[in-house]
Amino acid sequence: MKVLIVGANGYTGRLIIEYIATHTDDHPYAMVRDEKQEKELMELGAVEVIETDLEKEIDQEITKGMDAIIFAAGSGSHTGADKTIEIDQEGAKKIIDSAKENHISHFVMLSSIGADEPQGPLEHYLAAKKEADDYLINSGLTYTIVRPGGLTHDPSTGKVTIAEKLDIVDERQIPREDVAHILVASLHIKTTKNKIFEVISGDKDIEQALKMM
């Protein structure tokens, strides 16, 4: 498949490119806002780098020819509400509209635990994620919405706990490498289609956990 990674220059986006290039027969296409990032992303395994700024109007044909999309773009949880709305919410909507226009077969969204009930110090961030998630759900596209716990730079464990809603007493985390693995695997495991799930580090192999959804 041709897979477009939106937000490819982010920490998780880079790991997605690497995972696709080294573990699958799919072809990763990197969407970024700065053409200066092209060389490094091509070295990671991107087939092509597509320059697009999510804060501006985008060409509706930007997703044409792709089979699937992984949306991993984000302003970061510590930015102001304006920037978060522009990228995490409205930027996602623009790509969803393009995907719908071009009949993309599967749209995988990187969301966040807590997006179902935005509250607390990150309420503006979670609310933007929820708005984007809801827009995708109502788009008519085949979707998978992945809501991980806190993202870390720890090495992959390959072990996770997945559920539609996790019973979390304390804040739980997951390595970005494992999230990248989950996002890519969701493209190939039928049980993830039209599903929303939360995920943290746990004791089940990633593919096994996804197949039990």
PDB file of N, CA and C in Angstrom, residues 11-12 15 110-114 125 146-163 166 168 170-186 197-207 209-210:
ATOM      1  N   TYR A  11       8.403  13.194  16.224  1.00  0.00           N
ATOM      2  CA  TYR A  11       9.066  12.023  16.812  1.00  0.00           C
ATOM      3  C   TYR A  11       8.380  10.724  16.401  1.00  0.00           C
ATOM      4  N   THR A  12       7.057  10.681  16.546  1.00  0.00           N
ATOM      5  CA  THR A  12       6.327   9.458  16.211  1.00  0.00           C
ATOM      6  C   THR A  12       6.258   9.265  14.703  1.00  0.00           C
ATOM      7  N   LEU A  15       9.285   7.521  13.407  1.00  0.00           N
ATOM      8  CA  LEU A  15       9.270   6.104  13.768  1.00  0.00           C
ATOM      9  C   LEU A  15       8.299   5.319  12.891  1.00  0.00           C
ATOM     10  N   LEU A 110      -3.919   9.211  15.128  1.00  0.00           N
ATOM     11  CA  LEU A 110      -3.244   9.216  16.422  1.00  0.00           C
ATOM     12  C   LEU A 110      -3.920  10.258  17.298  1.00  0.00           C
ATOM     13  N   SER A 111      -4.626   9.788  18.315  1.00  0.00           N
ATOM     14  CA  SER A 111      -5.363  10.659  19.216  1.00  0.00           C
ATOM     15  C   SER A 111      -4.697  10.627  20.589  1.00  0.00           C
ATOM     16  N   SER A 112      -5.476  10.613  21.657  1.00  0.00           N
ATOM     17  CA  SER A 112      -4.904  10.604  22.998  1.00  0.00           C
ATOM     18  C   SER A 112      -5.909  10.073  24.011  1.00  0.00           C
ATOM     19  N   ILE A 113      -5.421   9.335  24.986  1.00  0.00           N
ATOM     20  CA  ILE A 113      -6.265   8.982  26.124  1.00  0.00           C
ATOM     21  C   ILE A 113      -6.831  10.277  26.718  1.00  0.00           C
ATOM     22  N   GLY A 114      -8.111  10.247  27.023  1.00  0.00           N
ATOM     23  CA  GLY A 114      -8.761  11.422  27.587  1.00  0.00           C
ATOM     24  C   GLY A 114      -9.515  12.246  26.577  1.00  0.00           C
ATOM     25  N   TYR A 125      -6.293  20.750  24.493  1.00  0.00           N
ATOM     26  CA  TYR A 125      -5.637  19.765  23.627  1.00  0.00           C
ATOM     27  C   TYR A 125      -6.562  18.569  23.385  1.00  0.00           C
ATOM     28  N   VAL A 146      -6.543   5.641  17.500  1.00  0.00           N
ATOM     29  CA  VAL A 146      -5.667   5.096  18.541  1.00  0.00           C
ATOM     30  C   VAL A 146      -5.428   6.173  19.596  1.00  0.00           C
ATOM     31  N   ARG A 147      -5.751   5.851  20.847  1.00  0.00           N
ATOM     32  CA  ARG A 147      -5.616   6.808  21.949  1.00  0.00           C
ATOM     33  C   ARG A 147      -4.606   6.286  22.974  1.00  0.00           C
ATOM     34  N   PRO A 148      -3.333   6.613  22.773  1.00  0.00           N
ATOM     35  CA  PRO A 148      -2.302   6.119  23.696  1.00  0.00           C
ATOM     36  C   PRO A 148      -2.219   6.954  24.968  1.00  0.00           C
ATOM     37  N   GLY A 149      -1.589   6.356  25.975  1.00  0.00           N
ATOM     38  CA  GLY A 149      -1.243   7.096  27.177  1.00  0.00           C
ATOM     39  C   GLY A 149      -0.075   8.018  26.882  1.00  0.00           C
ATOM     40  N   GLY A 150       0.585   8.494  27.918  1.00  0.00           N
ATOM     41  CA  GLY A 150       1.705   9.412  27.726  1.00  0.00           C
ATOM     42  C   GLY A 150       2.810   8.798  26.880  1.00  0.00           C
ATOM     43  N   LEU A 151       3.260   9.519  25.875  1.00  0.00           N
ATOM     44  CA  LEU A 151       4.281   9.008  24.957  1.00  0.00           C
ATOM     45  C   LEU A 151       5.669   9.234  25.527  1.00  0.00           C
ATOM     46  N   THR A 152       6.499   8.180  25.490  1.00  0.00           N
ATOM     47  CA  THR A 152       7.871   8.281  25.995  1.00  0.00           C
ATOM     48  C   THR A 152       8.856   7.939  24.889  1.00  0.00           C
ATOM     49  N   HIS A 153      10.117   8.229  25.152  1.00  0.00           N
ATOM     50  CA  HIS A 153      11.188   7.882  24.215  1.00  0.00           C
ATOM     51  C   HIS A 153      11.902   6.603  24.644  1.00  0.00           C
ATOM     52  N   ASP A 154      11.284   5.838  25.524  1.00  0.00           N
ATOM     53  CA  ASP A 154      11.867   4.570  25.964  1.00  0.00           C
ATOM     54  C   ASP A 154      11.900   3.575  24.814  1.00  0.00           C
ATOM     55  N   PRO A 155      12.779   2.574  24.876  1.00  0.00           N
ATOM     56  CA  PRO A 155      12.804   1.540  23.832  1.00  0.00           C
ATOM     57  C   PRO A 155      11.492   0.768  23.777  1.00  0.00           C
ATOM     58  N   SER A 156      11.183   0.253  22.618  1.00  0.00           N
ATOM     59  CA  SER A 156       9.978  -0.556  22.438  1.00  0.00           C
ATOM     60  C   SER A 156      10.009  -1.787  23.329  1.00  0.00           C
ATOM     61  N   THR A 157       8.834  -2.122  23.876  1.00  0.00           N
ATOM     62  CA  THR A 157       8.690  -3.386  24.596  1.00  0.00           C
ATOM     63  C   THR A 157       7.907  -4.397  23.770  1.00  0.00           C
ATOM     64  N   GLY A 158       7.098  -3.901  22.827  1.00  0.00           N
ATOM     65  CA  GLY A 158       6.258  -4.774  22.027  1.00  0.00           C
ATOM     66  C   GLY A 158       5.084  -5.343  22.795  1.00  0.00           C
ATOM     67  N   LYS A 159       4.904  -4.892  24.036  1.00  0.00           N
ATOM     68  CA  LYS A 159       3.846  -5.411  24.904  1.00  0.00           C
ATOM     69  C   LYS A 159       2.901  -4.281  25.298  1.00  0.00           C
ATOM     70  N   VAL A 160       1.598  -4.534  25.178  1.00  0.00           N
ATOM     71  CA  VAL A 160       0.621  -3.473  25.428  1.00  0.00           C
ATOM     72  C   VAL A 160      -0.621  -4.001  26.129  1.00  0.00           C
ATOM     73  N   THR A 161      -1.398  -3.065  26.647  1.00  0.00           N
ATOM     74  CA  THR A 161      -2.761  -3.328  27.104  1.00  0.00           C
ATOM     75  C   THR A 161      -3.677  -2.430  26.286  1.00  0.00           C
ATOM     76  N   ILE A 162      -4.662  -3.039  25.644  1.00  0.00           N
ATOM     77  CA  ILE A 162      -5.575  -2.321  24.758  1.00  0.00           C
ATOM     78  C   ILE A 162      -7.012  -2.582  25.180  1.00  0.00           C
ATOM     79  N   ALA A 163      -7.812  -1.537  25.183  1.00  0.00           N
ATOM     80  CA  ALA A 163      -9.247  -1.680  25.452  1.00  0.00           C
ATOM     81  C   ALA A 163      -9.953  -0.447  24.905  1.00  0.00           C
ATOM     82  N   LEU A 166      -9.826   2.085  29.051  1.00  0.00           N
ATOM     83  CA  LEU A 166      -8.981   1.503  30.086  1.00  0.00           C
ATOM     84  C   LEU A 166      -9.328   2.083  31.447  1.00  0.00           C
ATOM     85  N   ILE A 168      -7.822   3.352  34.328  1.00  0.00           N
ATOM     86  CA  ILE A 168      -6.492   3.830  34.701  1.00  0.00           C
ATOM     87  C   ILE A 168      -6.595   4.657  35.979  1.00  0.00           C
ATOM     88  N   ASP A 170      -3.622   5.548  37.862  1.00  0.00           N
ATOM     89  CA  ASP A 170      -2.487   6.461  37.747  1.00  0.00           C
ATOM     90  C   ASP A 170      -2.181   6.683  36.273  1.00  0.00           C
ATOM     91  N   GLU A 171      -1.449   7.757  35.999  1.00  0.00           N
ATOM     92  CA  GLU A 171      -1.057   8.030  34.620  1.00  0.00           C
ATOM     93  C   GLU A 171      -0.187   6.899  34.105  1.00  0.00           C
ATOM     94  N   ARG A 172      -0.515   6.387  32.951  1.00  0.00           N
ATOM     95  CA  ARG A 172       0.237   5.279  32.358  1.00  0.00           C
ATOM     96  C   ARG A 172       0.824   5.730  31.032  1.00  0.00           C
ATOM     97  N   GLN A 173       1.908   5.085  30.629  1.00  0.00           N
ATOM     98  CA  GLN A 173       2.655   5.537  29.472  1.00  0.00           C
ATOM     99  C   GLN A 173       2.890   4.402  28.481  1.00  0.00           C
ATOM    100  N   ILE A 174       3.484   4.793  27.337  1.00  0.00           N
ATOM    101  CA  ILE A 174       3.814   3.821  26.297  1.00  0.00           C
ATOM    102  C   ILE A 174       4.911   4.419  25.420  1.00  0.00           C
ATOM    103  N   PRO A 175       5.904   3.615  25.024  1.00  0.00           N
ATOM    104  CA  PRO A 175       6.949   4.132  24.138  1.00  0.00           C
ATOM    105  C   PRO A 175       6.399   4.520  22.770  1.00  0.00           C
ATOM    106  N   ARG A 176       6.945   5.578  22.223  1.00  0.00           N
ATOM    107  CA  ARG A 176       6.533   6.012  20.883  1.00  0.00           C
ATOM    108  C   ARG A 176       6.762   4.915  19.849  1.00  0.00           C
ATOM    109  N   GLU A 177       7.805   4.134  20.009  1.00  0.00           N
ATOM    110  CA  GLU A 177       8.079   3.045  19.061  1.00  0.00           C
ATOM    111  C   GLU A 177       6.920   2.063  19.017  1.00  0.00           C
ATOM    112  N   ASP A 178       6.354   1.754  20.170  1.00  0.00           N
ATOM    113  CA  ASP A 178       5.220   0.832  20.204  1.00  0.00           C
ATOM    114  C   ASP A 178       3.975   1.459  19.584  1.00  0.00           C
ATOM    115  N   VAL A 179       3.793   2.757  19.781  1.00  0.00           N
ATOM    116  CA  VAL A 179       2.657   3.447  19.159  1.00  0.00           C
ATOM    117  C   VAL A 179       2.796   3.428  17.638  1.00  0.00           C
ATOM    118  N   ALA A 180       4.005   3.677  17.139  1.00  0.00           N
ATOM    119  CA  ALA A 180       4.230   3.613  15.690  1.00  0.00           C
ATOM    120  C   ALA A 180       3.882   2.225  15.157  1.00  0.00           C
ATOM    121  N   HIS A 181       4.311   1.196  15.859  1.00  0.00           N
ATOM    122  CA  HIS A 181       4.008  -0.190  15.489  1.00  0.00           C
ATOM    123  C   HIS A 181       2.493  -0.408  15.430  1.00  0.00           C
ATOM    124  N   ILE A 182       1.784   0.065  16.435  1.00  0.00           N
ATOM    125  CA  ILE A 182       0.327  -0.104  16.505  1.00  0.00           C
ATOM    126  C   ILE A 182      -0.369   0.610  15.348  1.00  0.00           C
ATOM    127  N   LEU A 183       0.052   1.836  15.061  1.00  0.00           N
ATOM    128  CA  LEU A 183      -0.573   2.599  13.983  1.00  0.00           C
ATOM    129  C   LEU A 183      -0.416   1.888  12.647  1.00  0.00           C
ATOM    130  N   VAL A 184       0.761   1.349  12.387  1.00  0.00           N
ATOM    131  CA  VAL A 184       1.006   0.644  11.124  1.00  0.00           C
ATOM    132  C   VAL A 184       0.273  -0.696  11.100  1.00  0.00           C
ATOM    133  N   ALA A 185       0.351  -1.431  12.200  1.00  0.00           N
ATOM    134  CA  ALA A 185      -0.323  -2.733  12.255  1.00  0.00           C
ATOM    135  C   ALA A 185      -1.832  -2.596  12.063  1.00  0.00           C
ATOM    136  N   SER A 186      -2.384  -1.479  12.488  1.00  0.00           N
ATOM    137  CA  SER A 186      -3.831  -1.253  12.353  1.00  0.00           C
ATOM    138  C   SER A 186      -4.271  -1.233  10.893  1.00  0.00           C
ATOM    139  N   PHE A 197      -9.726   2.834  20.332  1.00  0.00           N
ATOM    140  CA  PHE A 197      -9.221   2.128  21.513  1.00  0.00           C
ATOM    141  C   PHE A 197      -8.099   2.903  22.190  1.00  0.00           C
ATOM    142  N   GLU A 198      -7.995   2.679  23.497  1.00  0.00           N
ATOM    143  CA  GLU A 198      -6.926   3.242  24.302  1.00  0.00           C
ATOM    144  C   GLU A 198      -5.828   2.197  24.464  1.00  0.00           C
ATOM    145  N   VAL A 199      -4.605   2.661  24.606  1.00  0.00           N
ATOM    146  CA  VAL A 199      -3.487   1.712  24.710  1.00  0.00           C
ATOM    147  C   VAL A 199      -2.386   2.270  25.597  1.00  0.00           C
ATOM    148  N   ILE A 200      -1.845   1.393  26.427  1.00  0.00           N
ATOM    149  CA  ILE A 200      -0.690   1.699  27.268  1.00  0.00           C
ATOM    150  C   ILE A 200       0.215   0.475  27.257  1.00  0.00           C
ATOM    151  N   SER A 201       1.384   0.597  27.827  1.00  0.00           N
ATOM    152  CA  SER A 201       2.264  -0.561  27.946  1.00  0.00           C
ATOM    153  C   SER A 201       1.584  -1.626  28.801  1.00  0.00           C
ATOM    154  N   GLY A 202       1.819  -2.884  28.431  1.00  0.00           N
ATOM    155  CA  GLY A 202       1.164  -3.978  29.149  1.00  0.00           C
ATOM    156  C   GLY A 202       1.893  -5.286  28.979  1.00  0.00           C
ATOM    157  N   ASP A 203       1.125  -6.379  28.802  1.00  0.00           N
ATOM    158  CA  ASP A 203       1.750  -7.705  28.773  1.00  0.00           C
ATOM    159  C   ASP A 203       1.366  -8.550  27.561  1.00  0.00           C
ATOM    160  N   LYS A 204       0.654  -7.956  26.599  1.00  0.00           N
ATOM    161  CA  LYS A 204       0.271  -8.709  25.404  1.00  0.00           C
ATOM    162  C   LYS A 204       1.047  -8.212  24.185  1.00  0.00           C
ATOM    163  N   ASP A 205       1.421  -9.123  23.307  1.00  0.00           N
ATOM    164  CA  ASP A 205       2.061  -8.743  22.060  1.00  0.00           C
ATOM    165  C   ASP A 205       1.115  -7.844  21.265  1.00  0.00           C
ATOM    166  N   ILE A 206       1.671  -6.882  20.552  1.00  0.00           N
ATOM    167  CA  ILE A 206       0.856  -5.877  19.875  1.00  0.00           C
ATOM    168  C   ILE A 206      -0.139  -6.496  18.900  1.00  0.00           C
ATOM    169  N   GLU A 207       0.330  -7.362  17.996  1.00  0.00           N
ATOM    170  CA  GLU A 207      -0.587  -7.952  17.025  1.00  0.00           C
ATOM    171  C   GLU A 207      -1.654  -8.788  17.707  1.00  0.00           C
ATOM    172  N   ALA A 209      -2.881  -8.401  20.732  1.00  0.00           N
ATOM    173  CA  ALA A 209      -3.831  -7.502  21.386  1.00  0.00           C
ATOM    174  C   ALA A 209      -4.790  -6.874  20.386  1.00  0.00           C
ATOM    175  N   LEU A 210      -4.273  -6.493  19.222  1.00  0.00           N
ATOM    176  CA  LEU A 210      -5.124  -5.878  18.203  1.00  0.00           C
ATOM    177  C   LEU A 210      -6.129  -6.882  17.629  1.00  0.00           C
TER     178      LEU A 210
END
